[in-house]
XYZ file of C-alpha atoms in Angstrom:
706
model
C 118.116 131.509 70.428
C 119.556 130.601 67.013
C 120.533 126.968 66.591
C 124.281 126.835 65.820
C 123.754 123.802 63.569
C 121.173 125.635 61.473
C 123.318 128.792 61.287
C 126.401 126.852 60.199
C 124.398 124.943 57.602
C 122.752 128.077 56.252
C 126.093 129.842 55.785
C 127.496 126.804 53.954
C 124.451 126.583 51.687
C 124.643 130.271 50.795
C 128.346 129.987 50.084
C 127.908 126.999 47.777
C 124.852 128.355 45.962
C 126.329 131.815 45.561
C 129.681 130.587 44.351
C 128.387 127.917 41.958
C 127.704 130.280 39.008
C 131.154 131.788 39.314
C 132.817 128.405 39.440
C 130.809 127.241 36.459
C 131.958 130.354 34.569
C 135.567 129.520 35.235
C 136.107 132.285 37.770
C 138.327 130.912 40.561
C 136.957 131.340 44.045
C 139.269 130.326 46.874
C 138.052 127.266 48.787
C 134.713 126.959 47.029
C 135.735 124.330 44.488
C 136.880 122.048 47.303
C 133.671 122.705 49.257
C 131.540 121.856 46.260
C 133.398 118.623 45.736
C 133.011 117.470 49.345
C 129.692 118.995 50.444
C 126.273 118.465 48.901
C 122.845 119.739 49.777
C 120.679 117.196 51.606
C 117.204 116.883 50.145
C 115.814 114.418 52.687
C 116.817 111.947 55.398
C 115.229 108.499 55.574
C 115.511 105.551 57.964
C 115.043 101.871 57.273
C 114.781 98.906 59.634
C 114.078 100.952 62.761
C 111.414 99.638 65.127
C 112.546 100.720 68.594
C 112.862 104.410 67.694
C 110.516 106.286 65.389
C 111.724 108.261 62.390
C 111.064 111.495 64.277
C 113.183 110.343 67.228
C 116.082 109.331 64.992
C 115.812 112.533 62.975
C 116.431 114.530 66.147
C 119.656 112.548 66.754
C 121.375 113.262 63.431
C 123.267 116.434 62.558
C 122.954 116.050 58.798
C 119.209 116.769 58.936
C 119.641 120.007 60.872
C 122.579 121.357 58.863
C 121.323 120.419 55.424
C 124.890 119.707 54.272
C 126.279 116.257 53.478
C 129.837 115.333 54.466
C 131.318 111.938 55.155
C 132.494 113.044 58.587
C 129.063 114.350 59.563
C 127.237 111.209 58.461
C 129.797 109.005 60.205
C 129.155 110.954 63.406
C 125.400 110.531 62.946
C 125.802 106.785 62.464
C 127.628 106.608 65.792
C 124.963 108.720 67.514
C 122.240 106.317 66.393
C 124.303 103.304 67.420
C 124.896 104.739 70.917
C 121.186 105.437 71.359
C 120.408 101.794 70.594
C 123.266 100.652 72.803
C 121.873 102.598 75.773
C 118.534 100.901 75.213
C 120.057 97.415 75.321
C 120.521 96.671 71.596
C 124.164 95.671 71.768
C 124.210 93.924 68.383
C 122.843 96.858 66.409
C 124.545 97.861 63.161
C 123.964 101.175 61.416
C 125.062 101.951 57.865
C 124.351 104.819 55.499
C 123.992 105.356 51.796
C 123.143 108.248 49.509
C 120.748 108.482 46.616
C 120.669 111.370 44.109
C 117.439 113.327 43.724
C 115.971 114.998 40.647
C 116.856 118.507 41.853
C 120.559 117.723 42.160
C 120.521 117.163 45.883
C 121.204 113.969 47.798
C 118.969 111.718 49.865
C 120.662 110.229 52.949
C 119.368 106.822 54.018
C 120.340 105.276 57.373
C 119.926 101.497 57.395
C 119.415 100.082 60.921
C 119.740 96.408 61.780
C 118.557 96.391 65.374
C 119.270 92.773 66.225
C 117.911 91.476 69.528
C 117.693 93.620 72.629
C 119.906 92.439 75.483
C 117.973 91.888 78.694
C 118.748 90.948 82.289
C 118.879 87.159 82.554
C 119.248 87.135 86.348
C 119.831 89.412 89.334
C 121.668 87.623 92.142
C 122.525 88.638 95.696
C 125.153 87.420 98.141
C 125.502 88.469 101.761
C 121.801 89.285 102.199
C 121.072 87.238 105.299
C 118.303 89.388 106.770
C 116.327 90.332 103.653
C 115.388 88.001 100.829
C 116.544 88.544 97.280
C 112.939 88.825 96.102
C 112.291 91.817 98.344
C 115.536 93.454 97.287
C 114.598 93.023 93.633
C 111.296 94.736 94.358
C 113.170 97.817 95.595
C 115.152 98.165 92.369
C 114.441 99.982 89.124
C 116.276 97.328 87.101
C 114.211 94.168 86.603
C 114.872 90.706 85.262
C 113.546 89.910 81.815
C 109.985 88.698 82.188
C 106.665 88.302 80.478
C 105.953 92.040 80.216
C 109.496 93.257 79.571
C 108.689 93.953 75.923
C 106.104 96.467 77.132
C 107.678 97.901 80.299
C 111.296 98.042 79.021
C 112.511 97.705 82.617
C 115.089 94.971 81.957
C 117.639 97.149 80.120
C 121.185 97.161 81.454
C 122.252 100.703 82.281
C 125.156 101.422 84.619
C 123.610 104.751 85.638
C 120.405 102.987 86.629
C 122.401 100.365 88.524
C 124.125 103.149 90.474
C 120.674 104.394 91.486
C 119.698 100.831 92.410
C 122.722 100.449 94.691
C 121.642 103.582 96.545
C 118.043 102.382 96.692
C 119.184 99.090 98.204
C 121.349 100.883 100.737
C 118.386 103.021 101.794
C 116.173 99.938 101.815
C 118.480 98.446 104.438
C 118.828 101.757 106.295
C 115.038 101.891 106.684
C 114.974 98.371 108.097
C 117.478 98.585 110.884
C 120.813 98.425 109.024
C 122.352 101.927 108.839
C 125.825 100.644 107.899
C 124.833 98.437 104.962
C 127.087 98.584 101.902
C 126.125 97.424 98.417
C 128.354 96.758 95.398
C 127.530 95.256 92.021
C 129.193 93.573 89.048
C 127.546 92.897 85.669
C 128.595 90.181 83.219
C 127.427 89.996 79.606
C 126.697 86.564 78.158
C 126.986 86.847 74.368
C 125.454 83.405 73.826
C 122.255 84.430 75.608
C 122.499 88.119 74.665
C 121.767 88.980 78.275
C 123.398 90.307 81.428
C 123.885 88.642 84.773
C 123.947 91.274 87.539
C 125.488 90.247 90.864
C 125.096 92.317 94.019
C 127.230 91.868 97.122
C 125.741 93.122 100.371
C 127.529 93.799 103.646
C 124.588 94.246 105.986
C 126.369 95.290 109.158
C 124.777 95.262 112.599
C 121.053 95.655 113.100
C 119.890 98.556 115.304
C 116.740 99.669 117.065
C 115.709 103.015 118.478
C 116.369 103.466 122.169
C 115.351 106.389 124.353
C 113.716 109.291 122.516
C 113.706 112.829 123.886
C 112.927 116.393 122.815
C 114.934 119.463 123.837
C 114.080 123.015 122.871
C 115.428 126.495 123.483
C 112.210 128.169 122.298
C 110.171 129.587 125.177
C 106.479 128.757 124.966
C 106.803 125.857 122.522
C 104.507 122.975 123.516
C 106.745 119.898 123.329
C 103.881 117.600 124.356
C 102.210 118.346 121.031
C 105.501 117.728 119.229
C 105.684 114.219 120.682
C 102.680 113.200 118.575
C 104.856 113.582 115.472
C 107.533 111.117 116.658
C 107.735 107.997 114.471
C 110.887 106.605 116.087
C 109.459 104.970 119.187
C 111.608 103.035 121.607
C 112.077 99.448 120.471
C 111.203 100.155 116.830
C 113.744 99.193 114.201
C 116.088 101.917 113.040
C 114.764 103.795 109.996
C 116.288 106.764 108.202
C 112.927 107.504 106.625
C 111.157 107.682 109.992
C 113.881 109.969 111.315
C 113.428 112.366 108.412
C 109.632 112.261 108.622
C 109.778 113.042 112.330
C 112.108 115.994 111.750
C 109.883 117.386 108.993
C 106.616 116.860 110.897
C 108.037 118.276 114.115
C 109.282 121.399 112.356
C 105.904 121.793 110.667
C 104.059 121.397 113.968
C 106.308 124.041 115.539
C 105.448 126.314 112.615
C 101.723 125.835 113.203
C 102.291 126.942 116.809
C 103.570 130.263 115.468
C 107.331 129.612 115.457
C 107.972 130.005 111.739
C 111.741 129.864 112.034
C 111.886 126.698 114.137
C 114.681 124.347 113.103
C 114.767 120.660 114.108
C 117.841 118.431 114.213
C 118.286 114.886 115.463
C 121.195 113.997 117.747
C 121.980 110.270 117.564
C 123.934 108.384 120.217
C 124.948 104.915 119.059
C 125.244 102.086 121.583
C 126.971 99.211 119.798
C 126.712 96.868 122.759
C 122.907 97.043 122.923
C 122.364 97.696 119.202
C 120.372 100.872 119.801
C 120.324 104.520 118.772
C 119.185 106.982 121.421
C 117.587 109.963 119.708
C 117.254 113.514 120.947
C 115.353 115.988 118.785
C 116.746 119.503 119.177
C 114.210 122.224 118.403
C 115.806 125.655 118.223
C 115.177 129.029 116.667
C 116.707 129.053 113.203
C 118.024 131.956 111.219
C 115.392 134.576 110.367
C 115.322 134.254 106.602
C 112.499 135.308 104.316
C 111.444 134.145 100.861
C 112.241 137.007 98.505
C 111.138 135.400 95.260
C 109.818 132.085 93.939
C 110.912 131.205 90.401
C 109.133 128.390 88.553
C 110.661 126.926 85.387
C 109.961 123.978 83.105
C 106.162 124.379 83.195
C 105.437 124.993 79.531
C 101.807 123.882 79.900
C 100.978 124.161 83.585
C 100.190 127.669 84.818
C 102.412 129.135 87.529
C 99.535 129.525 89.969
C 98.841 125.767 89.873
C 102.331 125.177 91.284
C 102.330 128.139 93.691
C 99.050 127.206 95.356
C 100.572 123.907 96.544
C 103.006 125.882 98.703
C 101.830 126.830 102.192
C 103.853 130.044 101.960
C 104.466 132.838 99.497
C 106.948 135.548 98.671
C 107.720 137.610 101.733
C 106.894 134.809 104.175
C 109.423 133.184 106.522
C 111.630 130.524 104.964
C 111.217 127.151 106.656
C 112.779 124.004 105.218
C 110.019 121.718 106.457
C 107.448 123.835 104.634
C 109.568 123.662 101.482
C 109.818 119.866 101.716
C 106.059 119.567 102.176
C 105.472 121.925 99.280
C 107.737 119.934 96.977
C 105.889 116.720 97.864
C 102.530 118.408 97.278
C 103.666 119.528 93.810
C 104.921 116.016 93.031
C 101.619 114.513 94.214
C 99.718 116.527 91.602
C 100.815 113.922 89.066
C 101.543 116.574 86.440
C 105.341 116.328 86.677
C 107.799 113.460 86.354
C 110.365 115.347 88.414
C 110.332 118.315 90.799
C 113.570 119.980 91.890
C 113.682 122.727 94.509
C 116.879 124.719 95.057
C 117.705 127.926 96.871
C 119.873 130.892 95.931
C 121.001 133.965 97.897
C 118.611 136.894 97.811
C 119.302 140.603 97.602
C 120.313 140.670 101.275
C 121.664 138.130 103.800
C 118.209 137.577 105.328
C 116.515 136.777 102.022
C 116.497 133.667 99.860
C 115.311 132.925 96.340
C 113.463 129.662 95.826
C 113.861 128.008 92.417
C 111.367 125.305 91.474
C 112.173 123.393 88.290
C 109.603 120.901 87.062
C 109.607 118.357 84.260
C 106.148 117.970 82.819
C 104.694 114.592 81.953
C 101.701 113.597 79.886
C 98.405 114.200 81.694
C 96.053 113.301 78.859
C 94.804 109.804 78.178
C 93.029 108.924 74.971
C 92.160 105.360 74.267
C 89.878 102.417 74.063
C 89.779 99.407 76.355
C 88.068 96.066 76.193
C 87.593 93.354 78.768
C 85.399 90.671 80.194
C 83.360 90.543 83.372
C 81.616 87.458 84.671
C 78.591 89.617 85.515
C 78.426 91.861 82.414
C 80.171 89.710 79.782
C 82.267 91.412 77.105
C 82.618 95.112 77.736
C 84.514 98.042 76.259
C 85.025 101.755 76.722
C 86.286 104.714 74.726
C 87.391 107.587 76.928
C 89.113 110.956 76.935
C 90.741 112.030 80.188
C 92.739 115.166 80.920
C 94.075 115.591 84.461
C 95.518 119.063 83.824
C 92.921 120.683 81.594
C 94.236 123.865 79.931
C 97.178 123.755 82.335
C 94.912 124.867 85.190
C 95.019 121.620 87.168
C 91.415 120.789 86.341
C 90.159 117.243 85.757
C 88.043 116.434 82.707
C 86.742 113.058 81.564
C 84.298 111.924 78.913
C 83.597 108.244 78.276
C 81.339 105.978 76.248
C 81.032 102.381 77.405
C 79.193 99.314 76.227
C 78.612 95.785 77.456
C 76.336 92.904 76.600
C 73.746 94.296 78.990
C 73.867 98.052 78.378
C 75.589 101.301 77.404
C 76.925 104.215 79.429
C 77.734 107.847 78.642
C 79.611 109.758 81.328
C 81.044 113.252 81.726
C 82.942 114.595 84.729
C 84.694 117.886 85.494
C 86.517 118.889 88.690
C 88.057 122.197 89.743
C 90.454 121.324 92.620
C 90.642 124.876 94.009
C 87.215 126.426 93.696
C 87.449 130.244 93.912
C 91.065 129.897 95.020
C 90.092 128.059 98.203
C 91.162 124.597 99.366
C 87.783 123.364 98.220
C 87.191 121.153 95.207
C 84.076 121.547 93.088
C 82.817 119.368 90.304
C 79.943 118.351 88.098
C 78.987 114.901 86.811
C 76.470 114.035 84.120
C 75.477 110.615 82.814
C 73.090 108.665 80.633
C 72.946 104.919 81.273
C 70.998 102.291 79.399
C 70.418 98.922 81.035
C 68.927 96.237 78.819
C 66.163 93.910 79.858
C 67.534 90.440 80.648
C 66.343 87.225 82.242
C 68.279 88.067 85.405
C 67.029 91.641 85.788
C 63.540 91.152 84.213
C 63.357 94.854 83.244
C 65.627 97.432 81.690
C 65.928 101.168 82.236
C 67.256 104.439 80.906
C 68.694 106.733 83.573
C 69.713 110.334 82.937
C 71.073 112.494 85.700
C 73.798 114.614 87.162
C 75.141 116.076 90.340
C 77.169 118.926 91.801
C 79.764 118.139 94.456
C 82.156 119.948 96.764
C 85.097 118.550 98.723
C 86.638 120.064 101.845
C 89.740 118.818 103.719
C 89.141 118.689 107.473
C 92.512 117.284 108.566
C 95.458 115.824 106.699
C 93.725 112.426 106.729
C 90.013 113.306 106.899
C 88.037 114.805 104.015
C 84.384 115.686 103.620
C 82.442 115.939 100.387
C 78.915 117.199 99.795
C 76.782 116.398 96.780
C 73.339 116.960 95.357
C 71.658 116.099 92.100
C 68.765 114.775 90.088
C 68.002 111.568 88.162
C 65.172 110.491 85.905
C 64.748 106.742 85.279
C 62.411 105.269 82.657
C 61.559 101.575 82.853
C 61.568 99.212 79.865
C 59.681 95.915 80.216
C 58.660 94.806 76.739
C 59.656 91.136 76.510
C 56.822 88.985 75.191
C 57.614 86.003 77.397
C 55.274 86.362 80.385
C 57.678 84.318 82.476
C 59.976 87.333 82.617
C 57.320 89.989 83.119
C 58.345 92.211 86.024
C 56.126 92.238 89.093
C 57.845 95.344 90.449
C 57.546 97.909 87.636
C 55.581 98.585 84.469
C 56.821 99.378 80.988
C 57.247 103.138 80.568
C 57.044 103.828 84.289
C 59.137 106.814 85.379
C 60.951 107.495 88.634
C 62.239 110.951 89.469
C 64.540 111.503 92.374
C 66.400 114.439 93.837
C 69.157 113.621 96.257
C 71.496 115.409 98.596
C 74.150 113.971 100.891
C 77.671 113.895 102.219
C 80.651 111.547 102.522
C 83.388 111.461 105.136
C 86.587 109.751 103.982
C 89.532 108.790 106.178
C 92.815 107.931 104.447
C 95.482 106.655 106.821
C 97.202 104.364 104.304
C 100.930 104.355 103.718
C 100.359 103.983 99.960
C 97.003 104.485 98.273
C 97.906 102.323 95.252
C 99.606 99.402 97.050
C 98.810 99.747 100.758
C 100.609 97.666 103.357
C 99.542 99.440 106.536
C 96.809 101.768 107.729
C 93.054 102.355 107.597
C 90.878 103.582 104.753
C 87.220 104.225 105.555
C 84.178 106.085 104.215
C 80.790 107.014 105.663
C 78.030 108.217 103.334
C 74.507 109.417 103.958
C 72.051 110.787 101.428
C 68.423 111.839 101.398
C 66.432 110.731 98.343
C 63.241 112.649 97.591
C 60.700 113.545 94.861
C 59.107 110.176 94.026
C 60.778 108.684 97.116
C 61.274 109.649 100.742
C 64.338 107.709 101.834
C 67.492 107.984 103.889
C 70.349 105.773 102.625
C 73.385 105.156 104.823
C 76.548 103.197 104.044
C 79.801 102.696 105.952
C 82.904 100.952 104.591
C 86.367 100.437 106.005
C 89.464 98.355 105.417
C 92.511 97.976 107.627
C 95.864 96.761 106.252
C 98.776 95.322 108.222
C 102.059 93.640 107.222
C 102.308 90.037 108.385
C 106.083 89.594 108.290
C 108.671 92.309 107.808
C 109.923 92.483 104.219
C 107.985 89.384 103.204
C 105.523 91.160 100.952
C 102.660 89.429 102.792
C 99.872 91.848 103.721
C 96.735 91.022 105.705
C 93.577 93.090 105.604
C 90.192 93.129 107.292
C 87.264 94.800 105.554
C 83.915 95.685 107.054
C 80.877 97.312 105.456
C 77.224 97.897 106.210
C 74.277 99.705 104.675
C 70.635 100.470 105.365
C 67.823 102.225 103.509
C 65.076 103.699 105.669
C 61.709 104.878 104.398
C 60.862 108.144 106.177
C 57.132 108.051 105.420
C 56.508 104.618 106.924
C 55.998 102.909 103.560
C 58.144 100.333 101.851
C 61.347 101.008 99.948
C 60.894 100.545 96.201
C 63.166 97.930 94.652
C 64.763 100.464 92.253
C 66.436 102.093 95.301
C 67.327 98.906 97.185
C 70.865 97.575 97.563
C 71.896 95.007 94.963
C 74.323 92.701 96.829
C 77.096 91.344 94.652
C 80.779 90.446 94.599
C 81.768 93.679 96.374
C 79.857 92.441 99.440
C 80.390 88.683 99.293
C 82.189 86.617 96.688
C 81.050 83.313 95.226
C 77.614 84.476 94.089
C 76.331 85.614 90.724
C 75.332 89.188 90.089
C 71.778 89.561 91.392
C 72.238 86.060 92.732
C 72.221 86.618 96.500
C 69.353 88.005 98.541
C 65.560 88.197 98.506
C 63.817 87.048 95.319
C 60.149 86.921 94.265
C 58.311 83.705 93.482
C 58.525 84.427 89.758
C 62.323 84.463 90.105
C 62.731 88.255 89.873
C 65.534 89.668 92.015
C 64.256 92.012 94.694
C 67.306 93.481 96.406
C 67.709 94.228 100.114
C 67.272 97.235 102.372
C 70.070 96.317 104.758
C 73.311 94.380 104.776
C 76.425 93.911 106.875
C 79.563 92.115 105.751
C 83.078 91.346 106.892
C 86.004 89.950 104.944
C 89.502 88.811 105.888
C 92.236 88.462 103.277
C 95.937 87.676 103.073
C 97.745 88.805 99.921
C 101.197 87.449 99.125
C 103.763 87.457 96.304
C 103.882 84.299 94.223
C 107.201 82.488 94.758
C 109.523 82.045 91.762
C 107.671 84.659 89.693
C 109.501 87.929 88.935
C 108.006 90.943 90.664
C 107.811 92.727 87.303
C 105.034 90.342 86.228
C 102.720 92.181 88.618
C 101.152 88.929 89.833
C 100.230 88.085 93.409
C 97.966 85.639 95.182
C 95.406 85.902 97.967
C 93.426 83.717 100.355
C 90.213 85.088 101.797
C 87.019 84.427 103.728
C 83.773 86.409 103.433
C 80.624 86.591 105.534
C 77.528 88.709 104.929
C 74.152 89.255 106.563
C 71.614 90.283 103.902
C 68.150 91.186 105.108
C 65.364 93.724 104.785
C 62.637 93.479 102.152
C 61.691 96.213 99.683
C 58.138 96.358 98.392
C 57.259 93.094 96.632
C 54.898 94.577 94.031
C 52.293 92.175 92.634
C 54.139 89.001 93.623
C 55.072 87.284 96.851
C 58.488 86.594 98.301
C 60.136 83.279 97.552
C 60.880 81.937 101.064
C 63.735 79.835 99.677
C 65.619 83.034 98.803
C 65.789 84.181 102.417
C 65.575 81.033 104.505
C 68.900 82.099 106.014
C 70.142 85.680 105.836
C 73.741 84.639 106.646
C 76.033 83.820 103.723
C 79.649 82.718 103.971
C 82.321 81.783 101.443
C 86.050 81.142 101.199
C 88.416 81.204 98.250
C 91.686 82.051 96.564
C 92.556 84.749 94.059
C 95.106 85.605 91.417
C 95.705 89.355 91.201
C 97.321 91.018 88.188
C 98.467 94.615 88.322
C 97.832 95.018 84.602
C 98.528 98.127 82.491
C 94.749 98.578 82.332
C 94.180 98.422 86.085
C 94.307 95.813 88.877
C 92.367 92.733 87.820
C 91.631 89.742 90.007
C 90.237 86.315 89.341
C 88.485 84.754 92.334
C 87.903 81.035 92.790
C 85.190 80.657 95.423
C 83.545 77.977 97.526
C 80.269 78.920 99.185
C 79.886 77.542 102.696
C 76.457 78.879 103.605
C 73.625 80.250 101.463
C 69.888 80.455 101.015
C 68.316 77.727 98.934
C 67.468 79.962 95.961
C 70.805 81.796 95.866
C 72.779 81.438 92.639
C 76.468 80.729 93.066
C 79.490 80.773 90.766
C 82.922 79.225 91.203
C 84.972 81.766 89.234
C 84.618 85.461 88.632
C 86.759 88.299 87.259
C 86.489 91.709 88.886
C 88.348 94.997 89.053
C 90.118 95.242 92.411
C 89.240 98.212 94.619
C 90.193 99.248 98.129
C 86.642 98.926 99.468
């Protein structure tokens, strides 16, 4: 399509250039003399003083750059366009002026001078009428945030009436999901020129609180198993009223009916309100819906992502029955890919009354990450990494990552590739390759170079349970060249090589409500692998963590984590230390890396062939700190049983390193949901340890689920 601005500008340029010789010769041309006097060709457009928007962004806002013709009216309009863009971003004191400068070729250079001033933020967000839910929790449900420490980076404290309208609806739904279906929310914003900030005041009318009463299912479909449908009900008697749970039940019930072979099943909820008892009795009506088929699926907005990547997330295709629950699930599956910032699904009439056209419009977002990171770990010291990650490689939904990392104790080179739908099946396949260099230190006694790789396949078993299978090879070469005999390894020799081939599987259960910030549910893994070639071992590990909210809407979440592992030698010999577990902060906090567990008399860390650990933790928001800071606190207690001796080589075991296999510790943590990942600093106090264990009071780690 031809840009009207460019077409209009081109015609004007041709008219001026073509008429100029005739005007210069004294030949009158109607209207051209006036045009020449008022319009000039624009040679270039420059911007000065702009920091918030780049030159390229501002260039796209101005008409004078696209048309190529200078007029006072056009430049005045462009000045206003720039000012409005800054105004929408919170720069209320911005001033924009323009000037022109002649160029050598007779054209004119247009310069826009921007004085941004200071960006107006949100000084405070206040609530009145919120008796049941605290203001802190309500702020957490909003898009608009108060100005805080990271506001310069997140830009989430900008006043925008459109965003506030979304926030009012989010707050209303927040109440509706917590027992208050009649809640009403209004807001008023006041600008304080002295502070260059807004004060936003919300007024809440909560209404009466309701619970779910009796729940029933009625159906007119012969043969439908309603007992199976009851397993999808999330609105149990006595539970607080929740719009979200109502919708989830309707969607899941319709989907379950579809899996029973009733593709046109339609589910509605009939609600009977009892004001006196504060309950809603719910009856789910499952009936045969209209027999409508999907005639065509149109996908738009995917300039990079291939159509088939979107289509394969739908559990139906063209010609299949149209079922709204399947459409809702498909939309969520497309959104969960992480390739799109927005997914809209609409329907349109088909070529006949029993056909429908499905239109899927997506807005793509960046899926590539290029960058360098640096940090500090109490176990590895200063560390850094340069990585390239693409989550939608070539628009085919494939995952690709290459990374080079370095720390004070080694270097790493990693490559990973994953095809999420191998051969068009719901099976993921991937390959990993690595080369890792671990330097010789006084704590490890020997270094190593490990080169290896693996193939893996993942298969979904149920919606919550997944299985993955893997197999690979690794070659490890030992380095033990330090001259100081005190640190000569008794376990390995310099240049010694270990080859291993391994094969195994992992079962993973994900029952969490939110994988990034869980508040309820269980996440667990069970892994077994056989290690052969220079070894003959069976390694088994099980990990699980259960989350539960402590108080409704308090932000306080408790969790219990359990884990255990064992390495068995299948030939009756001892397990070599290079394949033993290396207990650390992921098992029990308060100890140095390689600081807990069996140790030789020369001080060399040996590792363990079995461990079992349990941890209890309560995480809570920090009072008086804005939620946008991403800071929270935690109190915890750890206990671990570390036992089982690998082969001791040419030295004997230090009895002081295993005089008690039980270790316990308690502590507190500060957790920061940083832009680089969740970091936590743990302050620990060890209650019980072996005599030779090495403890530490403070450590920084990257927070993980398990």
